[in-house]
CSV table of C-alpha atoms and ligand atoms in Angstrom, one decimal:
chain,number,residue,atom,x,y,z
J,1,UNK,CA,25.9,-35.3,-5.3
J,2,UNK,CA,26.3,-39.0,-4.5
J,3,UNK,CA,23.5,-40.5,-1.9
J,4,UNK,CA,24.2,-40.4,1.7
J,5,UNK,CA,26.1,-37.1,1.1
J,6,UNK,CA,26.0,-35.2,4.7
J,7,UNK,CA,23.8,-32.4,3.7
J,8,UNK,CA,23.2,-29.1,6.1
J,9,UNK,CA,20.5,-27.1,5.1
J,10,UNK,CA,20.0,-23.6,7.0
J,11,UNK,CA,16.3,-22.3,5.9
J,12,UNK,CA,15.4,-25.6,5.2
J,13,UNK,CA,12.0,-25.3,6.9
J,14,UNK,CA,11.2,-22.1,4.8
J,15,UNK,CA,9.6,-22.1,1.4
J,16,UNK,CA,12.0,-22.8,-0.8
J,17,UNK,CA,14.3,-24.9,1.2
J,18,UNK,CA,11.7,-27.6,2.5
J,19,UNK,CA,11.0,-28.4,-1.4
J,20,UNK,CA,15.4,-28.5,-1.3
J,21,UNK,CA,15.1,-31.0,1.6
J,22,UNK,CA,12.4,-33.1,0.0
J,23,UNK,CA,14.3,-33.4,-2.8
J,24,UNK,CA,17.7,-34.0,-0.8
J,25,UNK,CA,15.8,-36.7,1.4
J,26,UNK,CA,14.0,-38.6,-1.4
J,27,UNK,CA,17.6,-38.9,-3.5
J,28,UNK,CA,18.7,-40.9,-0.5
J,29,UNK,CA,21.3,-37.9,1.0
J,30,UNK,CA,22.0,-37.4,5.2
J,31,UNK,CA,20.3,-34.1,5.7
J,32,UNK,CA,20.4,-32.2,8.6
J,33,UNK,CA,17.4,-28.5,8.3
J,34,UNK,CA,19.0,-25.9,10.8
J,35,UNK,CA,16.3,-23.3,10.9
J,36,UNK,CA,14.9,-20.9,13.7
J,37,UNK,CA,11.5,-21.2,12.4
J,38,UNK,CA,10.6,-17.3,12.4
J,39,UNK,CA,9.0,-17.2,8.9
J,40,UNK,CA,9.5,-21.0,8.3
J,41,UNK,CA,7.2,-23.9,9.5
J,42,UNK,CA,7.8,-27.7,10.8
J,43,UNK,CA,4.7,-28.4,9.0
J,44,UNK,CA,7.0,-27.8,5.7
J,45,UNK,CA,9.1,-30.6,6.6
J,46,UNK,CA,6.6,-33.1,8.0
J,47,UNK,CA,6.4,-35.3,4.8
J,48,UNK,CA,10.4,-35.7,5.0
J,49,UNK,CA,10.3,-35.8,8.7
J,50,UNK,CA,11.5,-39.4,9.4
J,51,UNK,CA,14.0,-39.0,6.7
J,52,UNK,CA,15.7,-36.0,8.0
J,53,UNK,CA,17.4,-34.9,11.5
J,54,UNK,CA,15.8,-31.3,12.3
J,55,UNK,CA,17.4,-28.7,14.7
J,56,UNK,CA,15.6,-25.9,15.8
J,57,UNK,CA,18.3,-23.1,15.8
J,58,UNK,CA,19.5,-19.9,14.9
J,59,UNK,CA,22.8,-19.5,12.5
J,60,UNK,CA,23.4,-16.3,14.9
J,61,UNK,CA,24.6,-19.1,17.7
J,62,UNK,CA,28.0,-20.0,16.4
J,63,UNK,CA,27.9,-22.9,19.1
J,64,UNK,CA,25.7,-24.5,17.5
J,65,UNK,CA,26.4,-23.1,13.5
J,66,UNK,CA,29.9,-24.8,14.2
J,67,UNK,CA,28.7,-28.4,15.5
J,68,UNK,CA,26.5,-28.9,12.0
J,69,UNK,CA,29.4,-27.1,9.9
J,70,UNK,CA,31.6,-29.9,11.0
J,71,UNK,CA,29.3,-32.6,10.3
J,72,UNK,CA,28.2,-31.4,6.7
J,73,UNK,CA,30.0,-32.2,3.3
J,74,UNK,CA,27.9,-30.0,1.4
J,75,UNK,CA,25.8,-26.8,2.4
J,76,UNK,CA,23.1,-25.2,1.1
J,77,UNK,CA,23.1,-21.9,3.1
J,78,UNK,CA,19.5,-20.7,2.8
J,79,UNK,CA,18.3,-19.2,6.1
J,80,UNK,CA,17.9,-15.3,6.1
J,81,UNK,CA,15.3,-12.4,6.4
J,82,UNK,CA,14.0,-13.0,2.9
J,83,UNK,CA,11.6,-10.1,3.1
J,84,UNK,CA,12.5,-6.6,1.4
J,85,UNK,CA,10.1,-4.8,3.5
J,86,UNK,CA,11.0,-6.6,6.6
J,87,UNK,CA,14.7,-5.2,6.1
J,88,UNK,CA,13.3,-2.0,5.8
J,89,UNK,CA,11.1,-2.0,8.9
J,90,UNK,CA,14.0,-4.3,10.8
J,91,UNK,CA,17.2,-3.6,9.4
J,92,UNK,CA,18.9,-5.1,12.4
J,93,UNK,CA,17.7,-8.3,12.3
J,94,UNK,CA,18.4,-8.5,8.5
J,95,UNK,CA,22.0,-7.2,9.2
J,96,UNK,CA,22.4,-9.8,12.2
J,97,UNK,CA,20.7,-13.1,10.1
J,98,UNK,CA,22.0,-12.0,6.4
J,99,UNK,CA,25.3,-10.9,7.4
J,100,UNK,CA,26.5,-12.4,10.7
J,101,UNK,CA,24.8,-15.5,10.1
J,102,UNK,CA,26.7,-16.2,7.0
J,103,UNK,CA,29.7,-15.4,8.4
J,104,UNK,CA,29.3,-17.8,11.2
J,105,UNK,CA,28.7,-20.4,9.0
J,106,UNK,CA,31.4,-19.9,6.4
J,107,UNK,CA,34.0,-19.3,9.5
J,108,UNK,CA,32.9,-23.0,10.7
J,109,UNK,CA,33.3,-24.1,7.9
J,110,UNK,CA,37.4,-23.4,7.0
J,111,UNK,CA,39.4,-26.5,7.5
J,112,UNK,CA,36.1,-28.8,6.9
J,113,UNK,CA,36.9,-30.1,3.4
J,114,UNK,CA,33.2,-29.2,2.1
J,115,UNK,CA,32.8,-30.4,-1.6
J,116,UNK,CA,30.4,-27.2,-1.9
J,117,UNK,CA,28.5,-24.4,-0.1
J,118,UNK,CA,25.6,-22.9,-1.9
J,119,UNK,CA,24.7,-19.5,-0.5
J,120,UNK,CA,21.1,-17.7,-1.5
J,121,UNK,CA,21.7,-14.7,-2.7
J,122,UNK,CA,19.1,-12.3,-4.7
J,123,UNK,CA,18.2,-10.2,-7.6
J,124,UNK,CA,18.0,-8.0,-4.8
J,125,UNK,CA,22.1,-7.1,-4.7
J,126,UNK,CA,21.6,-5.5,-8.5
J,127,UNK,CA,18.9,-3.5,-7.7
J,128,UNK,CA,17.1,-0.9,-10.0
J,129,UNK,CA,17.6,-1.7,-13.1
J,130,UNK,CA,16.2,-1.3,-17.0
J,131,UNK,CA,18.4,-3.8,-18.1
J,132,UNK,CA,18.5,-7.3,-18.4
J,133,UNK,CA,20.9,-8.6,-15.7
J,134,UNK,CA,23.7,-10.9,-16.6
J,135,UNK,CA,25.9,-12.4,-13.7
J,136,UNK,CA,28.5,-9.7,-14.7
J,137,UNK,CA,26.2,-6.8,-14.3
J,138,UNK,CA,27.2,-4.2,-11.7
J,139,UNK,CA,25.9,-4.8,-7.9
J,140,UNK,CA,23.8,-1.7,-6.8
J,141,UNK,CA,21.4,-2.5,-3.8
J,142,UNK,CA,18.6,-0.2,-3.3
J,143,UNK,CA,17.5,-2.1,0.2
J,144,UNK,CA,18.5,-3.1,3.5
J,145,UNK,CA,17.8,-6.7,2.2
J,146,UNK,CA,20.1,-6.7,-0.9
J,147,UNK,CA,22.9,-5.1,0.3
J,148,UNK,CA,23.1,-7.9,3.8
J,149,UNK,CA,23.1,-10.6,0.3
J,150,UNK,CA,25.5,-8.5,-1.2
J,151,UNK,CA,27.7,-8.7,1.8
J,152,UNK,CA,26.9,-12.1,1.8
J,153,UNK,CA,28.3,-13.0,-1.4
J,154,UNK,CA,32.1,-10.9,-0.6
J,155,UNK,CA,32.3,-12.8,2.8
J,156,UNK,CA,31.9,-15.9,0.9
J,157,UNK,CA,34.3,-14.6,-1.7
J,158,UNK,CA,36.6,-13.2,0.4
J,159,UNK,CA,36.4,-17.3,2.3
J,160,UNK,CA,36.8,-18.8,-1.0
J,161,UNK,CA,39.8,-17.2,-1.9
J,162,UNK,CA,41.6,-17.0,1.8
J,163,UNK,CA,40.6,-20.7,2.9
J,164,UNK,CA,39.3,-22.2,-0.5
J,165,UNK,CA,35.8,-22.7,0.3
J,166,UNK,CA,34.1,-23.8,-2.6
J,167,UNK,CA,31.5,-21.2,-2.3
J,168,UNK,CA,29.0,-20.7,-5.3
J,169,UNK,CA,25.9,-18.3,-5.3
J,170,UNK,CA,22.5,-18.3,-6.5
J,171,UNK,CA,21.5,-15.4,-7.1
J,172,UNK,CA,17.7,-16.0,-7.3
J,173,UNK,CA,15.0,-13.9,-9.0
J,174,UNK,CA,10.9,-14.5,-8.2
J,175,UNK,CA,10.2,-18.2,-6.8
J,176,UNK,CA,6.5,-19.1,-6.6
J,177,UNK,CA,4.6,-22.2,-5.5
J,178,UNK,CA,3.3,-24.1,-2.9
J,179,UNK,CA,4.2,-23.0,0.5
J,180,UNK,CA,5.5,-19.5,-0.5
J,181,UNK,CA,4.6,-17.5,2.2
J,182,UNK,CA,4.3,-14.5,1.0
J,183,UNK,CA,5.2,-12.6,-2.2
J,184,UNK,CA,2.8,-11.2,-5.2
J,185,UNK,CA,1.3,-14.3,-6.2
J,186,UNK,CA,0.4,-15.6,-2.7
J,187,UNK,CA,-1.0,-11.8,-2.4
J,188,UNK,CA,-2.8,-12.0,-5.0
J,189,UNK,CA,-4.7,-15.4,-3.8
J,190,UNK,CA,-5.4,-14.1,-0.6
J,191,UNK,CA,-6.9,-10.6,-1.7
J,192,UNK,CA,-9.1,-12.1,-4.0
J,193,UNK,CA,-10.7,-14.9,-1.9
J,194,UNK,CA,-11.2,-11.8,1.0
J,195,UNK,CA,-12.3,-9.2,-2.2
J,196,UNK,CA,-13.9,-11.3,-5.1
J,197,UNK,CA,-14.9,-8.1,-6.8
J,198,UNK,CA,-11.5,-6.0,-6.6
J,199,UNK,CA,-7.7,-6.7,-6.8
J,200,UNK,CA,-5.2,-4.0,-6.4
J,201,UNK,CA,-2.1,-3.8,-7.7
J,202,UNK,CA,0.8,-1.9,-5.6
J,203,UNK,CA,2.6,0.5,-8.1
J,204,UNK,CA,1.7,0.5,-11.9
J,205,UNK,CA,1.8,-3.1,-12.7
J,206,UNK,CA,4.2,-2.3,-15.6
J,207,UNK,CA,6.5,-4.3,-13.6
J,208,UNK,CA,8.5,-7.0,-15.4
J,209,UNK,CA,9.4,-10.2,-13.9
J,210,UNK,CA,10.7,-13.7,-15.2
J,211,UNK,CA,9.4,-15.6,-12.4
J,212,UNK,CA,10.9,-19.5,-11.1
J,213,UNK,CA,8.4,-22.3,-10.1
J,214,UNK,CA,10.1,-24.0,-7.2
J,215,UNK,CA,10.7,-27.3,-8.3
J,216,UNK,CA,12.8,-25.5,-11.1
J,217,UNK,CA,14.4,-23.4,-8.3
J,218,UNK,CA,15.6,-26.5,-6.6
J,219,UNK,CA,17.2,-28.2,-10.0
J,220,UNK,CA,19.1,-24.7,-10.2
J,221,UNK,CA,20.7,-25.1,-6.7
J,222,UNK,CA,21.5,-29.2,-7.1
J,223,UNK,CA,23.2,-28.0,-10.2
J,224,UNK,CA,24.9,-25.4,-9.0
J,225,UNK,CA,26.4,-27.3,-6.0
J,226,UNK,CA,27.5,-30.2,-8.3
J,227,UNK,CA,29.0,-28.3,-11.4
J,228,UNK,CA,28.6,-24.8,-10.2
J,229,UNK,CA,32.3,-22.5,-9.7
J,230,UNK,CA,31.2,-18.9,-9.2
J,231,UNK,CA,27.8,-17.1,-9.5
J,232,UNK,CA,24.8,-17.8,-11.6
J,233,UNK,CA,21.5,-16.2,-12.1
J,234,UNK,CA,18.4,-18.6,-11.1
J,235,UNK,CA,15.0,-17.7,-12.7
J,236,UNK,CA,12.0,-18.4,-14.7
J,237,UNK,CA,12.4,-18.0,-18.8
J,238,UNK,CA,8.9,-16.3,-19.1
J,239,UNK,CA,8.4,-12.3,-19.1
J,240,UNK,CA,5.6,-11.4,-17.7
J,241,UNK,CA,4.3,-8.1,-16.3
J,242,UNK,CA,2.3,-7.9,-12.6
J,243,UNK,CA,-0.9,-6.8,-14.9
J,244,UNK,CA,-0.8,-9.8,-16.9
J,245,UNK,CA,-0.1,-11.8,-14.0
J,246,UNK,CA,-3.1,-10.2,-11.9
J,247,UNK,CA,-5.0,-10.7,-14.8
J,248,UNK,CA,-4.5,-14.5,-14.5
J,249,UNK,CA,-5.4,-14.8,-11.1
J,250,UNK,CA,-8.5,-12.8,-11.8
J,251,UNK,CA,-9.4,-15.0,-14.4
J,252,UNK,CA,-8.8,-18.3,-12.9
J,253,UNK,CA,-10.4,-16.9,-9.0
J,254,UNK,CA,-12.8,-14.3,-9.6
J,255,UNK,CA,-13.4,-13.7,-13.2
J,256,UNK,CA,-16.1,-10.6,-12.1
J,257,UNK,CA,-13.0,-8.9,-9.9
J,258,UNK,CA,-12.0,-4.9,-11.7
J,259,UNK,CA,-8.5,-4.8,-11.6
J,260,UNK,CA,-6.9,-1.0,-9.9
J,261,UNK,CA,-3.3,-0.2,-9.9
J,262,UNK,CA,-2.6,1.9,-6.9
J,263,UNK,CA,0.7,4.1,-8.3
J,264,UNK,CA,2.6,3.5,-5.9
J,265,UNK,CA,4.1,0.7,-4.2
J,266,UNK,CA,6.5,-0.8,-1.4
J,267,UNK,CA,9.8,0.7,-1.0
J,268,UNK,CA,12.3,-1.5,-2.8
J,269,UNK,CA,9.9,-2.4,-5.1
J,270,UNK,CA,11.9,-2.6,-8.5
J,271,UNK,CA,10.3,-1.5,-12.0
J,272,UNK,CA,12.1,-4.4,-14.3
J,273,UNK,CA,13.5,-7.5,-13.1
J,274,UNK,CA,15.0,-10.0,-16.1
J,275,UNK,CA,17.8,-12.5,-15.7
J,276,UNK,CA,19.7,-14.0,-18.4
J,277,UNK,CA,19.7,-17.3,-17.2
J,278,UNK,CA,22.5,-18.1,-20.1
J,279,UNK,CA,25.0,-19.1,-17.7
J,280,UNK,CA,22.9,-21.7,-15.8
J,281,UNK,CA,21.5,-22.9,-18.6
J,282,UNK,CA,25.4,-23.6,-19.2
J,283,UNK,CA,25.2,-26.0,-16.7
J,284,UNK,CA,22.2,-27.8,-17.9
J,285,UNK,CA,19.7,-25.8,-16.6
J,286,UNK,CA,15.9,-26.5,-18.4
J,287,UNK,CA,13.5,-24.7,-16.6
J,288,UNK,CA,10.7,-27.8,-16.4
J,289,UNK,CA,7.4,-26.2,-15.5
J,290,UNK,CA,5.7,-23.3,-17.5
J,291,UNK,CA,4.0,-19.9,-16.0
J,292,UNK,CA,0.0,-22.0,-16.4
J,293,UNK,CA,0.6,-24.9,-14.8
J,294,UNK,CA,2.9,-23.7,-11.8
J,295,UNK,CA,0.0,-21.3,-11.4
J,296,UNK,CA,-2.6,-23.7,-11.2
J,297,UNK,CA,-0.4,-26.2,-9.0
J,298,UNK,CA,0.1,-22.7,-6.7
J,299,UNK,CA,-3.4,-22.4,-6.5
J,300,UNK,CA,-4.6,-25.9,-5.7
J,301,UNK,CA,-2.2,-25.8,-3.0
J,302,UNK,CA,-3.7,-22.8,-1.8
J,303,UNK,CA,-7.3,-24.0,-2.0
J,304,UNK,CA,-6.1,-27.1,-0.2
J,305,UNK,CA,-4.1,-25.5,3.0
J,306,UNK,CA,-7.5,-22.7,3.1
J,307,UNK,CA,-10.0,-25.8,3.0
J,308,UNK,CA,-7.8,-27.5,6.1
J,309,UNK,CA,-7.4,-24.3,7.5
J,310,UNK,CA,-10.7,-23.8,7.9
J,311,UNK,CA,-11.6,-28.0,9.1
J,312,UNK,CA,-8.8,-27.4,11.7
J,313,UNK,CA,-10.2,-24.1,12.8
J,314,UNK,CA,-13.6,-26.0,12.9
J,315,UNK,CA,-12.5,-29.3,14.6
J,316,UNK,CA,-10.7,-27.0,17.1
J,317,UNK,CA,-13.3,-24.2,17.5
J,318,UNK,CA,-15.8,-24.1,20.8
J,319,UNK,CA,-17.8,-22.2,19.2
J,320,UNK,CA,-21.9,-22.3,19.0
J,321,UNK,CA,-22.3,-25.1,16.9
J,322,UNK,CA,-20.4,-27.6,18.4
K,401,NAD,P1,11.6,-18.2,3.8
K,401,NAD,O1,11.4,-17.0,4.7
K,401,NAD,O2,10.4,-19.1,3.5
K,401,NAD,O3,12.8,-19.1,4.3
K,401,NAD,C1,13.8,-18.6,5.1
K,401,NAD,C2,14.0,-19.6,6.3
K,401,NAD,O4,15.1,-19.2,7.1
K,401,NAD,C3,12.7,-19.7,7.2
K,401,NAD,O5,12.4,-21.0,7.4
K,401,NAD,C4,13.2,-19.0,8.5
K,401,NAD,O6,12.5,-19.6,9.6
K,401,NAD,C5,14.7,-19.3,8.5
K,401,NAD,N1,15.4,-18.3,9.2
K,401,NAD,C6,15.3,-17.0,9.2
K,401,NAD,N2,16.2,-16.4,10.1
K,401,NAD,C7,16.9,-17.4,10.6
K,401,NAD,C8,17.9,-17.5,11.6
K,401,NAD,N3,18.4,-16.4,12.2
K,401,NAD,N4,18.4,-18.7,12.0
K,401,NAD,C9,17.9,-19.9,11.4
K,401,NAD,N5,16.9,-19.9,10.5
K,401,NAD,C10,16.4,-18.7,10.1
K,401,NAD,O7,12.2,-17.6,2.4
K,401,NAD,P2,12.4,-18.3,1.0
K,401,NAD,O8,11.5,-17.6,0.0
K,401,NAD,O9,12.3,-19.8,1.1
K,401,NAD,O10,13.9,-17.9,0.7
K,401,NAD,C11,15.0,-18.8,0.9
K,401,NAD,C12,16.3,-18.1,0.6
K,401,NAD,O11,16.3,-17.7,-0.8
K,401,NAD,C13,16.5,-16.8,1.4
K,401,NAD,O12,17.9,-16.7,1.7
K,401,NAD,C14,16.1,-15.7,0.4
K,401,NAD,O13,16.8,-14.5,0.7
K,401,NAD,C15,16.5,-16.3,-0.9
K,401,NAD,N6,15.7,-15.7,-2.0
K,401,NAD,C16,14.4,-16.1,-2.2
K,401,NAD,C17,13.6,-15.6,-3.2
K,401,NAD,C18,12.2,-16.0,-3.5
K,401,NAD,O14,11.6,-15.6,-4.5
K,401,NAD,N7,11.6,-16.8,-2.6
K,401,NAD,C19,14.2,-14.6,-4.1
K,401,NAD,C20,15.5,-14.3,-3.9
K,401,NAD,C21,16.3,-14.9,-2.8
């Protein structure tokens, strides 16, 4: 992507799209965050704020979805209910966001001459598997959640082939690092620092994951939007099973903690998660930080946002020993 490329990023206040706008702004492009801010945060963007024009918005107003369409060359589409459960509990909301959302977007764009339009999809749209997924594995949802992405992905198709919109996906397997708001790992954190002497594990903790530190997440998406033509997997290249990874955390937070899987676990949960990343790698993919030290950077951000917490909450706080 050359510099001062018009970039519109939806979801760019969320986790994995503020590091995508830090990036974007600090390799001099024109970028322009769309987001409603229902899971996402200003406070994600402030270090890129003067850099970048921020619209508070929702991509379910096509008003305002076509005004930024028409000033982007290039857009990453990440905004979305991102949350398995949450399209469980709120399937609406995932339908309208995940499904009409997109379609606003790619429906503004036709006619715009984009040079690409990334769109987050997930692991989610293959769902249970005991296989290792390859881009031309079969599509079988098991939630709410994957099957809005995997509608996703044939609306963009279906746009790519009617009005030649260079649509690629990403379909993205476990991200971790700072500012994930949720997930395992960030679970994990939290339980421990309220329960130093138990964590629990939801299901058996045989589950297998290959899971994606950020900054490698958002080398797969700049690659894909400059060299990318169809689909590609976008995760970690380490295995690693929830009991191994729980026994990490224990280890590095609260090396006394017993460690109890609970049998059973969310619905959607899925058993075994691997990507062959073969096809990104393709594209010059070289996933740049390994399982220990995004773990460790993870949980100094952690211990860093819980320590200012804790001095706002304090500095803020009327309480008895002010
Ligand atoms: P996130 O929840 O942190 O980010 C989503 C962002 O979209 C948030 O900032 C939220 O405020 C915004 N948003 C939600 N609904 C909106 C709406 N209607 N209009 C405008 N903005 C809206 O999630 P994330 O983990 O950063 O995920 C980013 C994308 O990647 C999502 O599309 C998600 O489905 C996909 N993905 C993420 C992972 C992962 O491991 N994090 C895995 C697979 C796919």
């Amino acid at each position: 992507m050359k510099k001062k490329t018009r970039v519109l990023v939806t979801g760019g206040a969320g986790f994995i799209g503020s590091h995508l706008v830090a990036r974007l702004a600090s390799e001099g492009m024109q970028v322009v965050v769309l987001d409603n801010l229902s899971s996402g945060s200003i406070e994600n963007v402030k270090d890129s704020s003067d850099r970048i024009q921020f619209v508070k918005g929702d991509i379910r107003d096509q008003n305002l979805v076509k005004k930024l369409a028409h000033e982007a060359q290039v857009i990453f589409h990440l905004a979305a209910n991102a949350s398995v459960p949450a399209s469980v509990s709120d399937p609406e909301y995932d339908f309208q966001t995940n499904v009409i959302g997109t379609f606003n977007l790619l429906h503004s764009s036709v006619g715009q001459n984009l040079k690409s339009f990334v769109f987050a999809s997930s692991a989610a749209v293959y769902g249970s598997s005991n296989i290792t997924l390859s881009e031309r594995s079969a599509p079988n949802p098991v939630s709410p959640y994957g099957t809005t992405k995997l509608c996703g992905e044939m609306l963009g198709l279906s746009y790519k082939r009617s009005f030649m919109i260079p649509f690629v996906i990403a379909r993205i397997f476990n991200v971790y690092g700072p500012r994930m708001p949720r997930y395992v790992m960030h679970d994990f954190y939290w339980n421990l620092r309220k329960n130093p002497k138990e964590l629990k594990i939801l299901g058996t903790g045989k589950q297998l994951r290959q899971f994606c530190y950020v900054n490698d997440a958002v080398d797969a998406l700049m690659l894909i939007a400059d060299k990318g033509k169809d689909v590609y997997n976008v995760a970690g290249a380490e295995v690693l099973s929830i009991e191994k990874l729980a026994t990490i955390f224990v280890e590095k937070i609260s090396p006394e903690a017993r460690i109890t899987a609970t049998g059973t676990s969310w619905s959607g949960d899925i058993e075994k998660l691997l990507a062959d990343i073969s096809k990104l790698q393709k594209l010059g993919f070289i996933p740049r930080t390994n399982l220990a030290q995004g773990i460790d950077s993870l949980i100094k951000s952690l211990d860093e946002g819980s320590k200012s917490r804790v001095f706002r909450q304090r500095a803020t706080s009327k309480g008895p020993h002010e």
